[in-house]
Amino acid sequence: MDWVSPENVIAVLTALLGVAVTLASLVIERRIPRRKRIGYRVQLDTPVGERDDARLGLFNEQPNMADATLVLLRIENDGGVSIGREDYNGETHGLTVAFTGRTVRAAALTHAPFGTAALGQHGSEIRLPKVPLNRGQYVKLLALLTGGPVGSPVTVTGEIRDGDIHVNHSTTVDDKPPVFSRAARAVTVTLTACVIALASIIVVRDDAPPPMGCARGTLTVTGSTAFAPVVRELARQYEKDCDGASVVVDAHGSAAGIRELAERGTREADGSPALVALSDGRKPGGYPQLREHMVAVSLYTLVLNDDVPLENLTLEQIRRLYRGDVTNWRQLGGPDLPVRLVSRDANSGTREVFQRRVLGRNEPALSSRDCARKDDPEARVVRCELDSTEQVLSTVAALPGAIGYTELRSGTGLAGLHRIAVDGRRPNLDEIGASPYPYREIEYAYTWGQPPADSLTSSFLTYLSRGAGQAVISTHGHLPCSTPKGLRICGEG
């Protein structure tokens, strides 16, 4: 039996242990809370009534304070992702704090973001507004109560989309840190020993060939900033798999990438330069030497600051916004806030797709440099231009009344903004073939002519569109053109 070698035996044992641990992890994962979590704990519950001699001022003067208590409650995001206003399922409020057996006399919410709505109160309950909380962020509720003793139950209830609310506790100096169980220690030690033994054998017998198609040298990938996260991850994997290869991602926008490739190709007339330009949609005319390679179908979305609670805009409303016909959100049923259009610069393929697929025309002229106020007093609406997707997202999240656009994946996990539907339809990769959602485009990779088959350019393009590339593209929210569904949609153009 040729396969019975020390490294193979250790590899099989390690794999079996890995499968067992993975299955156990899946079972445990079903028992633990989801990643969106709000935790709460009582930090102070003390009597302040007339029976307490340690009083001064206000508490001596107020009637019916014999059984008064003061409670300080900490409510925090102790999960793994941000929680926005849209994650609360309540219609009018976010969370409800109940003080069993006690009546609320007064309350104050501290550490809440600016602009948070007012508290509500009903008997023994306080209703909190929908407070956005980034990971680790917290608010504190201070309540003056009567009618019940210290230590009466305090509960926080509500509904968080894909999450839960639970009691937590702080770690004090007297708490012991968690330790491995005996079974966990045994599995960890065994796995570590197997991995060390397997690694030692591999190091000693370093005769494994590199993956098929690897090439050496340096390659630069430029163009689309929306698709850049995909390429950066693939570049790291390729460099890890292929010794002697260096893939540099330098994205400045689709149009800028096309121009750079054309200039390099013209200047280096002795062959195809080691440069790939990614473009959101087909290249413009006038570049006959550039050869296109379809990579993926990309979905895009409009994002809106959370101070404007609209969840859907019609195509006509979007066009009115970008014509300057709508200058205040109250014209569309929203709050009294000025419209601020946060756009990408002229090199952006995301902007070009937005203009062509959604607006059917160019965006209005630039009227602001800081995105907050108009520099041109005759402009109908505030409109600014930014250099990258990340800048658009952070600016929309920070400015009340701001709206922008981005590729689908970039809009996840960010507080302060939310995606909006177009004509009631949301971008959905699973429905991409059947839904008429308009804001989508094919991602192209361009080279100067046909690169040599043994070049790093050709090798990386194959890596991008096959095998590991498909998995990374899908993980980032795009549909690879090399999949059966992708082939059909990409073939339709």
Coordinates of C-alpha atoms in Angstrom, one line a residue:
M1 CA 0.0 0.0 0.0
D2 CA 1.9 3.0 -1.3
W3 CA -0.2 5.6 0.5
V4 CA 0.8 4.3 3.9
S5 CA 3.5 6.8 4.7
P6 CA 4.2 8.7 8.0
E7 CA 2.9 12.0 6.6
N8 CA -0.2 10.4 5.1
V9 CA -1.1 8.6 8.3
I10 CA -0.6 11.8 10.3
A11 CA -2.6 13.8 7.8
V12 CA -5.5 11.4 7.9
L13 CA -5.5 11.4 11.7
T14 CA -5.4 15.2 11.8
A15 CA -8.2 15.4 9.2
L16 CA -10.4 13.0 11.2
L17 CA -9.8 15.0 14.4
G18 CA -10.5 18.2 12.5
V19 CA -13.8 16.8 11.2
A20 CA -14.8 15.8 14.7
V21 CA -13.9 19.2 16.1
T22 CA -15.7 20.9 13.3
L23 CA -18.9 18.9 13.9
A24 CA -18.7 19.6 17.6
S25 CA -18.2 23.3 16.9
L26 CA -21.3 23.3 14.7
V27 CA -23.3 21.7 17.4
I28 CA -22.0 24.2 20.0
E29 CA -22.6 27.1 17.5
R30 CA -26.3 26.3 17.4
R31 CA -26.5 26.6 21.2
I32 CA -24.8 30.0 21.5
P33 CA -26.3 33.4 20.6
R34 CA -25.9 34.9 17.2
R35 CA -23.3 37.5 16.5
K36 CA -25.7 40.5 16.9
R37 CA -26.1 40.7 20.7
I38 CA -27.2 43.3 23.2
G39 CA -26.1 42.6 26.8
Y40 CA -27.3 44.4 29.9
R41 CA -26.4 44.4 33.6
V42 CA -27.4 46.3 36.7
Q43 CA -24.4 48.3 38.0
L44 CA -26.2 50.1 40.9
D45 CA -29.3 49.3 42.9
T46 CA -29.4 51.3 46.1
P47 CA -32.1 52.7 48.5
V48 CA -32.4 56.5 48.7
G49 CA -35.7 56.8 50.6
E50 CA -36.5 58.4 53.9
R51 CA -35.4 55.3 55.8
D52 CA -31.8 55.9 54.6
D53 CA -29.8 58.4 56.8
A54 CA -27.3 59.1 54.0
R55 CA -29.5 61.6 52.2
L56 CA -29.1 65.3 51.3
G57 CA -31.3 67.9 49.5
L58 CA -33.8 66.7 47.0
F59 CA -34.5 63.3 48.5
N60 CA -35.4 65.0 51.8
E61 CA -37.9 67.4 50.2
Q62 CA -39.9 65.0 47.9
P63 CA -43.0 63.2 49.2
N64 CA -43.6 59.5 49.0
M65 CA -39.9 58.6 48.8
A66 CA -39.8 56.2 51.8
D67 CA -39.1 53.2 49.6
A68 CA -37.2 55.0 46.8
T69 CA -34.4 53.2 45.0
L70 CA -31.9 54.3 42.4
V71 CA -30.9 51.9 39.6
L72 CA -28.1 52.3 37.1
L73 CA -28.4 49.9 34.1
R74 CA -25.6 49.4 31.4
I75 CA -26.8 48.3 28.0
E76 CA -24.1 47.4 25.4
N77 CA -23.4 45.8 22.1
D78 CA -21.2 42.9 23.1
G79 CA -21.6 41.0 19.8
G80 CA -19.4 40.9 16.8
V81 CA -21.1 43.4 14.4
S82 CA -22.6 46.8 14.6
I83 CA -26.3 47.3 15.3
G84 CA -28.2 50.0 13.4
R85 CA -31.7 51.4 13.9
E86 CA -33.0 49.1 11.2
D87 CA -32.0 46.1 13.3
Y88 CA -34.6 46.8 15.9
N89 CA -37.9 45.1 15.0
G90 CA -40.1 47.3 17.3
E91 CA -42.4 49.7 15.4
T92 CA -42.1 52.7 17.8
H93 CA -39.2 52.0 20.1
G94 CA -36.2 49.7 20.4
L95 CA -36.0 48.1 23.8
T96 CA -38.2 47.9 26.9
V97 CA -36.8 48.0 30.4
A98 CA -39.1 46.6 33.1
F99 CA -38.6 47.1 36.8
T100 CA -40.8 44.4 38.4
G101 CA -42.7 45.7 41.4
R102 CA -41.4 49.2 41.2
T103 CA -42.8 52.4 39.6
V104 CA -40.6 54.7 37.5
R105 CA -40.4 58.3 38.9
A106 CA -37.6 59.7 36.7
A107 CA -35.1 58.4 34.2
A108 CA -32.1 59.6 32.1
L109 CA -30.2 58.0 29.3
T110 CA -26.5 58.7 29.1
H111 CA -23.8 58.0 26.5
A112 CA -26.5 58.0 23.8
P113 CA -25.7 59.3 20.3
F114 CA -26.6 62.8 19.4
G115 CA -30.2 63.1 18.1
T116 CA -31.5 60.0 19.8
A117 CA -35.3 60.1 20.3
A118 CA -36.9 60.6 23.7
L119 CA -37.6 58.0 26.3
G120 CA -41.0 56.6 26.9
Q121 CA -42.5 55.6 30.3
H122 CA -45.5 53.5 31.3
G123 CA -45.8 52.4 35.0
S124 CA -42.9 50.1 35.8
E125 CA -41.5 50.2 32.2
I126 CA -39.2 52.5 30.3
R127 CA -39.2 52.4 26.5
L128 CA -35.8 53.1 24.9
P129 CA -35.5 54.6 21.4
K130 CA -33.7 52.7 18.6
V131 CA -30.2 53.5 19.6
P132 CA -27.5 52.5 17.0
L133 CA -24.5 50.8 18.7
N134 CA -21.2 49.9 17.2
R135 CA -19.3 46.9 18.5
G136 CA -18.4 47.5 22.2
Q137 CA -20.5 50.8 22.4
Y138 CA -22.9 51.2 25.3
V139 CA -25.5 53.4 26.9
K140 CA -26.5 53.8 30.5
L141 CA -30.0 54.2 32.0
L142 CA -30.3 55.9 35.4
A143 CA -33.8 55.4 37.0
L144 CA -35.4 56.7 40.2
L145 CA -38.0 54.2 41.4
T146 CA -40.5 53.7 44.2
G147 CA -42.7 50.9 45.4
G148 CA -40.4 48.0 45.6
P149 CA -37.3 46.8 47.5
V150 CA -33.7 46.8 46.3
G151 CA -32.9 43.8 44.2
S152 CA -36.3 43.5 42.5
P153 CA -35.9 42.0 39.0
V154 CA -34.8 44.2 36.2
T155 CA -35.3 42.9 32.6
V156 CA -34.6 44.3 29.1
T157 CA -36.7 42.9 26.3
G158 CA -37.1 43.6 22.6
E159 CA -36.3 42.1 19.2
I160 CA -33.0 42.3 17.3
R161 CA -32.9 41.1 13.7
D162 CA -30.7 38.0 13.6
G163 CA -29.7 38.5 17.2
D164 CA -30.7 38.4 20.9
I165 CA -30.8 40.3 24.2
H166 CA -29.2 38.7 27.3
V167 CA -27.9 39.4 30.8
N168 CA -24.1 39.8 30.9
H169 CA -21.6 40.6 33.7
S170 CA -18.3 42.4 34.0
T171 CA -15.1 40.5 35.0
T172 CA -13.8 41.6 38.4
V173 CA -10.4 41.1 39.8
D174 CA -11.7 38.1 41.8
D175 CA -13.1 36.3 38.8
K176 CA -11.1 33.4 37.5
P177 CA -10.4 33.5 33.7
P178 CA -12.0 30.6 31.8
V179 CA -9.9 27.5 31.4
F180 CA -9.9 24.7 28.9
S181 CA -11.9 21.6 29.9
R182 CA -10.0 18.3 30.1
A183 CA -11.4 17.2 26.8
A184 CA -10.6 20.5 25.1
R185 CA -7.0 20.3 26.3
A186 CA -6.6 16.7 25.1
V187 CA -7.9 17.6 21.6
T188 CA -5.8 20.7 21.4
V189 CA -2.6 18.9 22.4
T190 CA -3.3 16.0 20.0
L191 CA -4.0 18.3 17.1
T192 CA -0.9 20.4 17.8
A193 CA 1.3 17.4 18.0
C194 CA -0.1 16.1 14.7
V195 CA 0.4 19.4 13.0
I196 CA 4.0 19.8 14.3
A197 CA 4.8 16.3 13.2
L198 CA 3.3 16.7 9.7
A199 CA 5.0 20.1 9.3
S200 CA 8.4 18.6 10.3
I201 CA 8.0 15.8 7.7
I202 CA 7.1 18.3 5.0
V203 CA 10.0 20.6 5.9
V204 CA 12.4 17.7 5.8
R205 CA 11.0 16.3 2.6
D206 CA 10.4 19.6 0.7
D207 CA 9.7 18.0 -2.7
A208 CA 6.1 19.2 -3.2
P209 CA 5.7 20.9 -6.5
P210 CA 4.0 24.3 -6.8
P211 CA 0.4 24.5 -8.0
M212 CA -0.1 24.1 -11.8
G213 CA 0.1 27.4 -13.7
C214 CA 2.3 29.3 -11.3
A215 CA 4.5 32.0 -12.7
R216 CA 7.2 34.2 -11.3
G217 CA 7.6 38.0 -11.6
T218 CA 5.7 41.1 -10.7
L219 CA 2.1 42.0 -11.8
T220 CA 0.2 45.1 -11.1
V221 CA -3.7 45.1 -11.0
T222 CA -5.3 48.5 -11.3
G223 CA -8.8 49.9 -12.1
S224 CA -12.0 49.3 -10.2
T225 CA -11.9 50.2 -6.4
A226 CA -15.3 48.3 -6.0
F227 CA -13.7 45.0 -7.1
A228 CA -10.3 45.7 -5.4
P229 CA -11.1 43.8 -2.1
V230 CA -11.6 40.6 -4.2
V231 CA -8.4 41.0 -6.0
R232 CA -6.4 41.9 -2.9
E233 CA -7.5 38.6 -1.2
L234 CA -6.7 36.6 -4.3
A235 CA -3.3 38.3 -4.7
R236 CA -2.4 37.2 -1.2
Q237 CA -3.4 33.6 -1.9
Y238 CA -1.6 33.5 -5.2
E239 CA 1.6 34.8 -3.7
K240 CA 1.3 32.2 -0.9
D241 CA 0.7 29.4 -3.4
C242 CA 3.2 30.5 -6.0
D243 CA 6.8 31.2 -4.8
G244 CA 8.5 34.1 -6.6
A245 CA 5.3 35.9 -7.6
S246 CA 4.3 39.4 -6.5
V247 CA 0.9 40.8 -7.3
V248 CA 0.4 44.5 -6.5
V249 CA -3.2 45.9 -6.3
D250 CA -3.2 49.7 -7.1
A251 CA -6.8 50.7 -7.8
H252 CA -7.8 54.2 -8.8
G253 CA -11.0 53.7 -10.6
S254 CA -12.1 51.9 -13.8
A255 CA -11.5 54.8 -16.3
A256 CA -8.1 55.6 -14.8
G257 CA -7.1 51.9 -15.0
I258 CA -8.1 51.6 -18.7
R259 CA -6.1 54.8 -19.5
E260 CA -3.0 53.5 -17.6
L261 CA -3.1 50.2 -19.4
A262 CA -3.4 51.9 -22.8
E263 CA -0.5 54.2 -22.1
R264 CA 1.7 51.4 -20.8
G265 CA 0.9 49.2 -23.8
T266 CA 1.7 51.9 -26.3
R267 CA 4.9 52.8 -24.5
E268 CA 6.1 49.2 -24.1
A269 CA 5.7 48.1 -27.7
D270 CA 7.9 44.9 -27.3
G271 CA 5.1 42.9 -25.7
S272 CA 2.1 42.9 -23.3
P273 CA 2.9 44.8 -20.1
A274 CA 2.5 43.0 -16.7
L275 CA -0.6 45.0 -16.0
V276 CA -4.3 44.1 -15.6
A277 CA -7.0 46.8 -15.5
L278 CA -10.4 45.9 -13.9
S279 CA -13.4 47.8 -15.1
D280 CA -17.0 48.0 -13.9
G281 CA -18.6 47.4 -17.3
R282 CA -17.1 47.5 -20.8
K283 CA -14.2 49.8 -21.7
P284 CA -15.1 53.0 -23.6
G285 CA -14.3 53.1 -27.4
G286 CA -11.0 54.0 -28.8
Y287 CA -8.9 51.2 -27.2
P288 CA -8.8 48.5 -29.9
Q289 CA -5.6 46.9 -28.5
L290 CA -7.2 46.0 -25.1
R291 CA -8.5 42.5 -24.8
E292 CA -11.4 41.8 -22.4
H293 CA -11.9 39.0 -20.0
M294 CA -15.3 38.7 -18.2
V295 CA -14.8 38.0 -14.5
A296 CA -18.0 38.4 -12.5
V297 CA -21.4 40.0 -12.3
S298 CA -21.4 42.7 -9.6
L299 CA -24.4 44.1 -7.8
Y300 CA -24.5 47.6 -6.5
T301 CA -26.8 49.4 -4.0
L302 CA -27.8 52.9 -3.0
V303 CA -27.0 53.7 0.7
L304 CA -28.9 56.3 2.8
N305 CA -28.0 57.9 6.1
D306 CA -30.0 56.4 9.0
D307 CA -31.5 59.8 9.9
V308 CA -33.7 59.4 6.7
P309 CA -35.7 56.2 7.5
L310 CA -36.9 55.6 3.9
E311 CA -36.4 51.9 2.8
N312 CA -37.4 52.2 -0.8
L313 CA -37.2 54.7 -3.6
T314 CA -38.7 54.4 -7.1
L315 CA -36.5 54.8 -10.1
E316 CA -38.3 58.0 -10.9
Q317 CA -37.7 59.4 -7.4
I318 CA -34.0 58.6 -7.7
R319 CA -33.8 60.4 -11.0
R320 CA -35.6 63.4 -9.5
L321 CA -33.1 63.4 -6.6
Y322 CA -30.1 63.5 -9.0
R323 CA -31.7 66.1 -11.3
G324 CA -32.0 68.4 -8.3
D325 CA -35.8 68.4 -8.4
V326 CA -35.9 67.1 -4.8
T327 CA -33.9 69.3 -2.4
N328 CA -35.4 68.2 0.9
W329 CA -36.3 64.6 2.1
R330 CA -39.7 65.8 3.3
Q331 CA -40.7 66.1 -0.4
L332 CA -40.5 62.3 -0.5
G333 CA -42.2 61.6 2.8
G334 CA -39.0 61.7 4.9
P335 CA -37.7 64.1 7.6
D336 CA -37.0 67.8 7.2
L337 CA -33.3 67.3 6.1
P338 CA -31.5 68.7 3.0
V339 CA -30.6 66.2 0.3
R340 CA -26.8 65.6 0.0
L341 CA -25.6 63.6 -3.0
V342 CA -22.3 61.8 -2.2
S343 CA -20.9 60.6 -5.5
R344 CA -17.7 59.0 -6.9
D345 CA -15.3 60.9 -9.1
A346 CA -15.2 60.7 -12.9
N347 CA -12.8 57.8 -12.9
S348 CA -15.2 55.5 -11.1
G349 CA -16.8 52.6 -12.9
T350 CA -19.4 52.4 -10.1
R351 CA -20.5 55.9 -11.0
E352 CA -20.6 55.2 -14.7
V353 CA -22.7 52.1 -14.1
F354 CA -25.1 54.2 -11.9
Q355 CA -25.4 56.8 -14.6
R356 CA -26.1 54.3 -17.3
R357 CA -28.2 51.7 -15.6
V358 CA -30.1 53.9 -13.1
L359 CA -30.1 57.5 -14.0
G360 CA -30.1 57.2 -17.8
R361 CA -28.0 60.5 -17.8
N362 CA -25.0 62.1 -16.2
E363 CA -25.1 63.3 -12.6
P364 CA -25.4 67.0 -12.0
A365 CA -22.4 69.3 -11.7
L366 CA -20.1 69.3 -8.6
S367 CA -21.4 71.9 -6.1
S368 CA -19.6 71.1 -2.8
R369 CA -16.1 70.2 -1.7
D370 CA -17.0 69.0 1.9
C371 CA -20.3 67.3 1.1
A372 CA -22.0 69.3 3.8
R373 CA -22.7 72.7 2.2
K374 CA -22.9 74.2 -1.3
D375 CA -19.9 76.1 -2.7
D376 CA -22.1 77.2 -5.7
P377 CA -25.0 79.3 -4.4
E378 CA -26.9 78.7 -7.6
A379 CA -26.7 74.9 -7.4
R380 CA -30.0 73.2 -6.7
V381 CA -28.6 70.5 -4.4
V382 CA -25.4 69.7 -2.5
R383 CA -23.3 67.2 -4.5
C384 CA -19.7 66.2 -3.8
E385 CA -17.3 63.7 -5.4
L386 CA -15.0 61.3 -3.5
D387 CA -12.1 59.1 -4.6
S388 CA -13.1 55.7 -3.2
T389 CA -16.0 53.5 -2.1
E390 CA -14.8 53.6 1.6
Q391 CA -14.9 57.4 1.6
V392 CA -18.4 57.4 0.2
L393 CA -19.6 55.0 2.9
S394 CA -18.0 56.9 5.8
T395 CA -19.3 60.2 4.5
V396 CA -22.9 59.0 4.0
A397 CA -22.9 57.5 7.5
A398 CA -21.7 60.8 9.0
L399 CA -23.9 63.3 7.2
P400 CA -27.6 63.6 7.9
G401 CA -29.6 63.5 4.7
A402 CA -26.7 62.0 2.6
I403 CA -27.3 59.4 -0.1
G404 CA -24.6 57.6 -2.1
Y405 CA -23.9 54.3 -4.0
T406 CA -21.5 51.4 -3.6
E407 CA -20.9 47.8 -4.6
L408 CA -23.0 45.4 -2.6
R409 CA -20.5 43.9 -0.3
S410 CA -19.1 47.2 0.9
G411 CA -22.4 48.2 2.4
T412 CA -22.5 45.4 5.1
G413 CA -21.7 45.8 8.7
L414 CA -21.6 49.6 8.8
A415 CA -23.4 51.7 11.3
G416 CA -25.1 55.0 10.4
L417 CA -26.4 54.0 7.0
H418 CA -28.7 51.5 5.3
R419 CA -29.3 50.1 1.9
I420 CA -32.5 51.1 0.1
A421 CA -34.6 49.1 -2.4
V422 CA -35.2 50.4 -6.0
D423 CA -38.9 50.0 -7.0
G424 CA -39.3 47.6 -4.1
R425 CA -36.4 45.3 -5.3
R426 CA -33.2 44.7 -3.4
P427 CA -29.9 43.4 -4.7
N428 CA -29.9 39.7 -4.2
L429 CA -27.2 37.4 -5.6
D430 CA -29.6 34.4 -5.5
E431 CA -32.2 36.1 -7.6
I432 CA -29.8 37.9 -10.0
G433 CA -31.0 36.0 -13.0
A434 CA -34.7 36.5 -12.4
S435 CA -35.0 39.9 -10.8
P436 CA -35.1 43.1 -13.0
Y437 CA -33.1 44.9 -10.3
P438 CA -31.3 47.6 -12.5
Y439 CA -28.1 48.5 -10.6
R440 CA -25.8 45.7 -11.7
E441 CA -22.9 45.2 -14.2
I442 CA -20.3 42.8 -15.5
E443 CA -16.8 43.1 -14.1
Y444 CA -14.2 43.0 -16.8
A445 CA -10.4 42.4 -16.7
Y446 CA -8.5 44.0 -19.5
T447 CA -5.0 43.2 -20.8
W448 CA -2.9 44.7 -23.6
G449 CA -3.5 42.2 -26.3
Q450 CA -3.3 38.5 -25.5
P451 CA -0.6 37.9 -22.8
P452 CA 1.8 35.0 -23.3
A453 CA 0.4 31.7 -21.9
D454 CA 3.4 31.2 -19.5
S455 CA 3.3 34.8 -18.2
L456 CA 2.3 35.9 -14.7
T457 CA -0.6 38.0 -16.3
S458 CA -2.1 34.9 -17.9
S459 CA -1.6 32.7 -14.8
F460 CA -3.2 35.2 -12.5
L461 CA -6.2 35.7 -14.8
T462 CA -6.8 32.0 -14.7
Y463 CA -6.4 32.0 -11.0
L464 CA -8.9 34.8 -10.7
S465 CA -11.7 33.1 -12.7
R466 CA -11.2 29.4 -11.7
G467 CA -11.0 27.3 -8.6
A468 CA -10.1 29.4 -5.5
G469 CA -11.0 32.6 -7.4
Q470 CA -14.7 31.5 -7.7
A471 CA -15.0 31.0 -4.0
V472 CA -13.4 34.4 -3.1
I473 CA -15.6 36.2 -5.7
S474 CA -18.7 34.6 -4.3
T475 CA -17.7 35.4 -0.7
H476 CA -17.4 39.1 -1.6
G477 CA -21.0 39.1 -3.0
H478 CA -20.3 38.8 -6.7
L479 CA -21.3 36.0 -9.2
P480 CA -18.4 34.4 -11.1
C481 CA -18.9 34.4 -14.8
S482 CA -17.3 30.9 -14.9
T483 CA -20.2 29.3 -13.0
P484 CA -23.3 27.9 -14.9
K485 CA -25.5 30.8 -13.9
G486 CA -22.7 33.3 -14.4
L487 CA -22.0 32.0 -17.9
R488 CA -25.6 32.7 -18.9
I489 CA -25.8 36.2 -17.5
C490 CA -22.4 37.3 -18.6
G491 CA -23.2 35.9 -22.1
E492 CA -26.2 38.2 -22.2
G493 CA -23.9 41.2 -21.6

